[in-house]
Amino acid sequence: MKKIVFATVFILILATSLVKNSTKELEDKIYTVNENIRPLKLELGNKLLEYNYLSSPDKLIQYQMQYFEKNLIKIDIKKIKKLSEKNSYVEISDLIKKINNE
């Protein structure tokens, strides 16, 4: 009878130590992942703040009035050309590639 009780207690202690060890490993992995995510969350928050603040229509209109006054004009994007230098020559091409159907 004592052997059965001793074996049961030993098995329970062994099982407890195995579960505790595997739990510790999982906690370490979770901690590592959370530490890797933290700077990414901070960077995302900064980028969202920058995007929302700088690109809101009200801000863009305010910047236009503040820095450009009436100098900005609308232009068709298809008329914009791209300048590039190749072998000491300047090459002029369309900024937007035209599709054959247009």
CSV table of N, CA and C in Angstrom, one decimal:
chain,number,residue,atom,x,y,z
A,1,MET,N,0.8,-1.2,0.0
A,1,MET,CA,0.0,0.0,0.0
A,1,MET,C,0.9,1.3,0.0
A,2,LYS,N,2.0,1.2,0.8
A,2,LYS,CA,2.9,2.4,0.8
A,2,LYS,C,3.5,2.6,-0.5
A,3,LYS,N,3.8,1.5,-1.2
A,3,LYS,CA,4.5,1.7,-2.5
A,3,LYS,C,3.5,2.3,-3.5
A,4,ILE,N,2.3,2.0,-3.5
A,4,ILE,CA,1.3,2.6,-4.4
A,4,ILE,C,1.1,4.1,-4.1
A,5,VAL,N,1.1,4.5,-2.9
A,5,VAL,CA,0.9,5.9,-2.5
A,5,VAL,C,2.2,6.6,-2.9
A,6,PHE,N,3.4,6.0,-2.6
A,6,PHE,CA,4.6,6.7,-2.9
A,6,PHE,C,4.8,6.8,-4.5
A,7,ALA,N,4.4,5.8,-5.2
A,7,ALA,CA,4.5,5.9,-6.7
A,7,ALA,C,3.5,7.0,-7.2
A,8,THR,N,2.3,7.1,-6.6
A,8,THR,CA,1.3,8.1,-7.1
A,8,THR,C,1.9,9.5,-6.8
A,9,VAL,N,2.4,9.7,-5.6
A,9,VAL,CA,2.9,11.0,-5.3
A,9,VAL,C,4.1,11.4,-6.2
A,10,PHE,N,5.0,10.4,-6.4
A,10,PHE,CA,6.1,10.6,-7.3
A,10,PHE,C,5.7,11.0,-8.7
A,11,ILE,N,4.7,10.3,-9.2
A,11,ILE,CA,4.2,10.6,-10.6
A,11,ILE,C,3.6,12.0,-10.6
A,12,LEU,N,2.8,12.3,-9.6
A,12,LEU,CA,2.2,13.6,-9.5
A,12,LEU,C,3.3,14.7,-9.5
A,13,ILE,N,4.3,14.5,-8.7
A,13,ILE,CA,5.4,15.5,-8.6
A,13,ILE,C,6.1,15.6,-9.9
A,14,LEU,N,6.3,14.5,-10.6
A,14,LEU,CA,7.0,14.5,-11.9
A,14,LEU,C,6.1,15.2,-12.9
A,15,ALA,N,4.8,15.0,-12.9
A,15,ALA,CA,3.9,15.6,-13.9
A,15,ALA,C,3.9,17.1,-13.6
A,16,THR,N,3.8,17.5,-12.3
A,16,THR,CA,3.8,18.9,-12.0
A,16,THR,C,5.0,19.6,-12.5
A,17,SER,N,6.2,19.0,-12.3
A,17,SER,CA,7.4,19.7,-12.7
A,17,SER,C,7.5,19.8,-14.2
A,18,LEU,N,7.0,18.8,-15.0
A,18,LEU,CA,7.0,18.9,-16.4
A,18,LEU,C,6.0,20.0,-16.9
A,19,VAL,N,4.8,20.0,-16.3
A,19,VAL,CA,3.9,21.1,-16.7
A,19,VAL,C,4.4,22.5,-16.4
A,20,LYS,N,5.1,22.6,-15.2
A,20,LYS,CA,5.6,23.9,-14.8
A,20,LYS,C,6.7,24.3,-15.8
A,21,ASN,N,7.6,23.4,-16.1
A,21,ASN,CA,8.7,23.6,-17.0
A,21,ASN,C,8.2,24.1,-18.4
A,22,SER,N,7.2,23.4,-19.0
A,22,SER,CA,6.7,23.7,-20.3
A,22,SER,C,5.9,25.1,-20.2
A,23,THR,N,5.3,25.4,-19.1
A,23,THR,CA,4.6,26.7,-18.9
A,23,THR,C,5.6,27.8,-18.9
A,24,LYS,N,6.7,27.6,-18.2
A,24,LYS,CA,7.8,28.6,-18.2
A,24,LYS,C,8.3,28.9,-19.5
A,25,GLU,N,8.5,27.8,-20.4
A,25,GLU,CA,9.0,28.0,-21.7
A,25,GLU,C,8.0,28.8,-22.5
A,26,LEU,N,6.7,28.5,-22.4
A,26,LEU,CA,5.7,29.3,-23.1
A,26,LEU,C,5.7,30.7,-22.7
A,27,GLU,N,5.8,31.0,-21.4
A,27,GLU,CA,5.8,32.3,-20.9
A,27,GLU,C,7.0,33.1,-21.4
A,28,ASP,N,8.2,32.4,-21.5
A,28,ASP,CA,9.4,33.1,-22.1
A,28,ASP,C,9.2,33.5,-23.6
A,29,LYS,N,8.5,32.6,-24.3
A,29,LYS,CA,8.2,32.9,-25.7
A,29,LYS,C,7.3,34.0,-25.8
A,30,ILE,N,6.2,34.0,-25.0
A,30,ILE,CA,5.2,35.1,-25.1
A,30,ILE,C,5.9,36.4,-24.7
A,31,TYR,N,6.8,36.4,-23.7
A,31,TYR,CA,7.5,37.6,-23.3
A,31,TYR,C,8.3,38.2,-24.4
A,32,THR,N,9.1,37.3,-25.1
A,32,THR,CA,9.9,37.6,-26.2
A,32,THR,C,9.1,38.3,-27.4
A,33,VAL,N,8.0,37.6,-27.7
A,33,VAL,CA,7.1,38.1,-28.8
A,33,VAL,C,6.6,39.5,-28.4
A,34,ASN,N,6.1,39.7,-27.1
A,34,ASN,CA,5.6,41.0,-26.7
A,34,ASN,C,6.7,42.0,-26.7
A,35,GLU,N,7.9,41.7,-26.4
A,35,GLU,CA,9.0,42.7,-26.4
A,35,GLU,C,9.3,43.1,-27.8
A,36,ASN,N,9.2,42.1,-28.8
A,36,ASN,CA,9.4,42.4,-30.2
A,36,ASN,C,8.3,43.3,-30.8
A,37,ILE,N,7.1,43.1,-30.3
A,37,ILE,CA,5.9,43.9,-30.8
A,37,ILE,C,5.9,45.3,-30.2
A,38,ARG,N,6.4,45.5,-29.0
A,38,ARG,CA,6.4,46.8,-28.4
A,38,ARG,C,6.9,48.0,-29.3
A,39,PRO,N,8.1,47.9,-29.8
A,39,PRO,CA,8.6,49.0,-30.7
A,39,PRO,C,7.8,49.1,-32.0
A,40,LEU,N,7.3,48.0,-32.5
A,40,LEU,CA,6.5,48.1,-33.7
A,40,LEU,C,5.2,48.8,-33.4
A,41,LYS,N,4.6,48.6,-32.2
A,41,LYS,CA,3.4,49.3,-31.9
A,41,LYS,C,3.6,50.8,-31.7
A,42,LEU,N,4.8,51.2,-31.1
A,42,LEU,CA,5.1,52.6,-31.0
A,42,LEU,C,5.3,53.2,-32.3
A,43,GLU,N,6.0,52.5,-33.2
A,43,GLU,CA,6.3,53.1,-34.6
A,43,GLU,C,5.0,53.2,-35.3
A,44,LEU,N,4.1,52.2,-35.2
A,44,LEU,CA,2.8,52.3,-35.9
A,44,LEU,C,2.0,53.5,-35.3
A,45,GLY,N,2.0,53.7,-34.0
A,45,GLY,CA,1.3,54.8,-33.5
A,45,GLY,C,1.8,56.1,-34.0
A,46,ASN,N,3.2,56.3,-34.1
A,46,ASN,CA,3.8,57.5,-34.6
A,46,ASN,C,3.4,57.7,-36.0
A,47,LYS,N,3.4,56.7,-36.8
A,47,LYS,CA,3.1,56.8,-38.3
A,47,LYS,C,1.6,57.1,-38.5
A,48,LEU,N,0.8,56.5,-37.7
A,48,LEU,CA,-0.7,56.9,-37.8
A,48,LEU,C,-0.9,58.3,-37.4
A,49,LEU,N,-0.3,58.8,-36.3
A,49,LEU,CA,-0.4,60.1,-35.9
A,49,LEU,C,0.1,61.1,-37.0
A,50,GLU,N,1.3,60.8,-37.5
A,50,GLU,CA,1.8,61.6,-38.6
A,50,GLU,C,0.9,61.6,-39.8
A,51,TYR,N,0.4,60.5,-40.2
A,51,TYR,CA,-0.4,60.4,-41.4
A,51,TYR,C,-1.7,61.1,-41.2
A,52,ASN,N,-2.4,60.9,-40.0
A,52,ASN,CA,-3.7,61.5,-39.8
A,52,ASN,C,-3.5,63.0,-39.6
A,53,TYR,N,-2.4,63.5,-39.0
A,53,TYR,CA,-2.2,64.9,-38.7
A,53,TYR,C,-1.8,65.6,-40.0
A,54,LEU,N,-0.9,65.1,-40.7
A,54,LEU,CA,-0.3,65.8,-41.9
A,54,LEU,C,-1.1,65.7,-43.1
A,55,SER,N,-1.9,64.6,-43.3
A,55,SER,CA,-2.6,64.4,-44.5
A,55,SER,C,-4.1,64.7,-44.4
A,56,SER,N,-4.6,65.2,-43.3
A,56,SER,CA,-6.0,65.5,-43.3
A,56,SER,C,-6.3,66.6,-44.2
A,57,PRO,N,-7.5,66.7,-44.8
A,57,PRO,CA,-7.8,67.7,-45.8
A,57,PRO,C,-7.7,69.1,-45.2
A,58,ASP,N,-8.1,69.3,-44.0
A,58,ASP,CA,-8.0,70.6,-43.3
A,58,ASP,C,-6.5,71.0,-43.2
A,59,LYS,N,-5.6,70.1,-42.8
A,59,LYS,CA,-4.2,70.4,-42.7
A,59,LYS,C,-3.6,70.7,-44.1
A,60,LEU,N,-4.0,70.0,-45.1
A,60,LEU,CA,-3.5,70.2,-46.5
A,60,LEU,C,-3.9,71.6,-47.0
A,61,ILE,N,-5.1,72.0,-46.7
A,61,ILE,CA,-5.6,73.3,-47.1
A,61,ILE,C,-4.9,74.4,-46.4
A,62,GLN,N,-4.7,74.1,-45.1
A,62,GLN,CA,-3.9,75.1,-44.2
A,62,GLN,C,-2.5,75.2,-44.7
A,63,TYR,N,-1.8,74.1,-45.1
A,63,TYR,CA,-0.5,74.2,-45.6
A,63,TYR,C,-0.4,74.9,-46.9
A,64,GLN,N,-1.4,74.7,-47.8
A,64,GLN,CA,-1.5,75.4,-49.1
A,64,GLN,C,-1.6,76.9,-48.9
A,65,MET,N,-2.5,77.3,-48.0
A,65,MET,CA,-2.7,78.7,-47.8
A,65,MET,C,-1.4,79.3,-47.1
A,66,GLN,N,-0.8,78.6,-46.2
A,66,GLN,CA,0.3,79.1,-45.4
A,66,GLN,C,1.6,79.2,-46.3
A,67,TYR,N,1.9,78.2,-47.1
A,67,TYR,CA,3.2,78.1,-47.8
A,67,TYR,C,3.1,78.5,-49.3
A,68,PHE,N,2.0,78.2,-49.9
A,68,PHE,CA,1.9,78.4,-51.3
A,68,PHE,C,0.9,79.5,-51.8
A,69,GLU,N,0.1,79.9,-50.9
A,69,GLU,CA,-0.9,80.9,-51.2
A,69,GLU,C,-1.7,80.5,-52.4
A,70,LYS,N,-1.5,81.1,-53.6
A,70,LYS,CA,-2.3,80.8,-54.8
A,70,LYS,C,-1.4,80.1,-55.9
A,71,ASN,N,-0.2,79.7,-55.5
A,71,ASN,CA,0.7,79.1,-56.5
A,71,ASN,C,0.4,77.7,-57.0
A,72,LEU,N,-0.5,77.0,-56.3
A,72,LEU,CA,-0.8,75.7,-56.7
A,72,LEU,C,-1.9,75.7,-57.7
A,73,ILE,N,-1.7,74.9,-58.7
A,73,ILE,CA,-2.7,74.7,-59.8
A,73,ILE,C,-3.0,73.3,-60.0
A,74,LYS,N,-4.1,72.9,-60.5
A,74,LYS,CA,-4.4,71.5,-60.8
A,74,LYS,C,-3.9,71.2,-62.2
A,75,ILE,N,-3.4,70.0,-62.3
A,75,ILE,CA,-2.8,69.5,-63.6
A,75,ILE,C,-3.1,68.1,-63.8
A,76,ASP,N,-3.3,67.7,-65.0
A,76,ASP,CA,-3.6,66.3,-65.4
A,76,ASP,C,-2.4,65.5,-65.1
A,77,ILE,N,-2.5,64.4,-64.4
A,77,ILE,CA,-1.3,63.6,-64.0
A,77,ILE,C,-0.7,63.0,-65.3
A,78,LYS,N,-1.5,62.8,-66.3
A,78,LYS,CA,-0.9,62.2,-67.6
A,78,LYS,C,0.0,63.2,-68.3
A,79,LYS,N,-0.1,64.4,-68.0
A,79,LYS,CA,0.8,65.4,-68.6
A,79,LYS,C,2.2,65.6,-67.9
A,80,ILE,N,2.3,65.0,-66.8
A,80,ILE,CA,3.6,65.1,-66.0
A,80,ILE,C,4.6,64.1,-66.6
A,81,LYS,N,5.8,64.7,-66.8
A,81,LYS,CA,6.9,63.9,-67.5
A,81,LYS,C,7.9,63.6,-66.4
A,82,LYS,N,8.7,62.5,-66.7
A,82,LYS,CA,9.7,62.1,-65.8
A,82,LYS,C,11.1,62.3,-66.5
A,83,LEU,N,12.0,62.9,-65.8
A,83,LEU,CA,13.3,63.2,-66.4
A,83,LEU,C,14.3,62.2,-65.7
A,84,SER,N,15.1,61.5,-66.5
A,84,SER,CA,16.1,60.6,-66.0
A,84,SER,C,17.4,60.7,-66.8
A,85,GLU,N,18.5,60.5,-66.1
A,85,GLU,CA,19.8,60.6,-66.8
A,85,GLU,C,20.3,59.2,-67.1
A,86,LYS,N,20.7,59.0,-68.4
A,86,LYS,CA,21.3,57.8,-68.8
A,86,LYS,C,22.4,58.1,-69.7
A,87,ASN,N,23.6,57.6,-69.3
A,87,ASN,CA,24.8,57.8,-70.0
A,87,ASN,C,25.0,59.3,-70.5
A,88,SER,N,24.9,60.2,-69.5
A,88,SER,CA,25.1,61.6,-69.7
A,88,SER,C,24.1,62.2,-70.7
A,89,TYR,N,23.0,61.5,-70.9
A,89,TYR,CA,21.9,62.1,-71.7
A,89,TYR,C,20.6,62.2,-70.8
A,90,VAL,N,19.8,63.2,-71.1
A,90,VAL,CA,18.6,63.3,-70.3
A,90,VAL,C,17.4,62.7,-71.1
A,91,GLU,N,16.8,61.7,-70.5
A,91,GLU,CA,15.7,61.0,-71.1
A,91,GLU,C,14.3,61.5,-70.5
A,92,ILE,N,13.4,61.9,-71.4
A,92,ILE,CA,12.1,62.4,-71.0
A,92,ILE,C,11.1,61.3,-71.3
A,93,SER,N,10.3,60.9,-70.2
A,93,SER,CA,9.3,59.9,-70.4
A,93,SER,C,8.1,60.2,-69.6
A,94,ASP,N,6.9,59.6,-69.9
A,94,ASP,CA,5.7,59.8,-69.1
A,94,ASP,C,5.9,59.3,-67.7
A,95,LEU,N,5.3,60.0,-66.8
A,95,LEU,CA,5.4,59.5,-65.4
A,95,LEU,C,4.5,58.3,-65.2
A,96,ILE,N,3.3,58.4,-65.8
A,96,ILE,CA,2.3,57.3,-65.8
A,96,ILE,C,2.4,56.5,-67.1
A,97,LYS,N,2.6,55.2,-67.0
A,97,LYS,CA,2.7,54.4,-68.2
A,97,LYS,C,1.3,54.3,-68.8
A,98,LYS,N,1.2,54.5,-70.1
A,98,LYS,CA,-0.1,54.5,-70.8
A,98,LYS,C,-0.5,53.1,-71.1
A,99,ILE,N,-1.8,52.8,-71.0
A,99,ILE,CA,-2.3,51.5,-71.3
A,99,ILE,C,-2.7,51.5,-72.8
A,100,ASN,N,-2.6,50.4,-73.5
A,100,ASN,CA,-2.9,50.4,-75.0
A,100,ASN,C,-4.3,50.9,-75.3
A,101,ASN,N,-5.3,50.6,-74.5
A,101,ASN,CA,-6.6,51.0,-74.8
A,101,ASN,C,-6.9,52.5,-74.7
A,102,GLU,N,-6.1,53.3,-74.1
A,102,GLU,CA,-6.3,54.7,-73.9
A,102,GLU,C,-5.8,55.5,-75.1
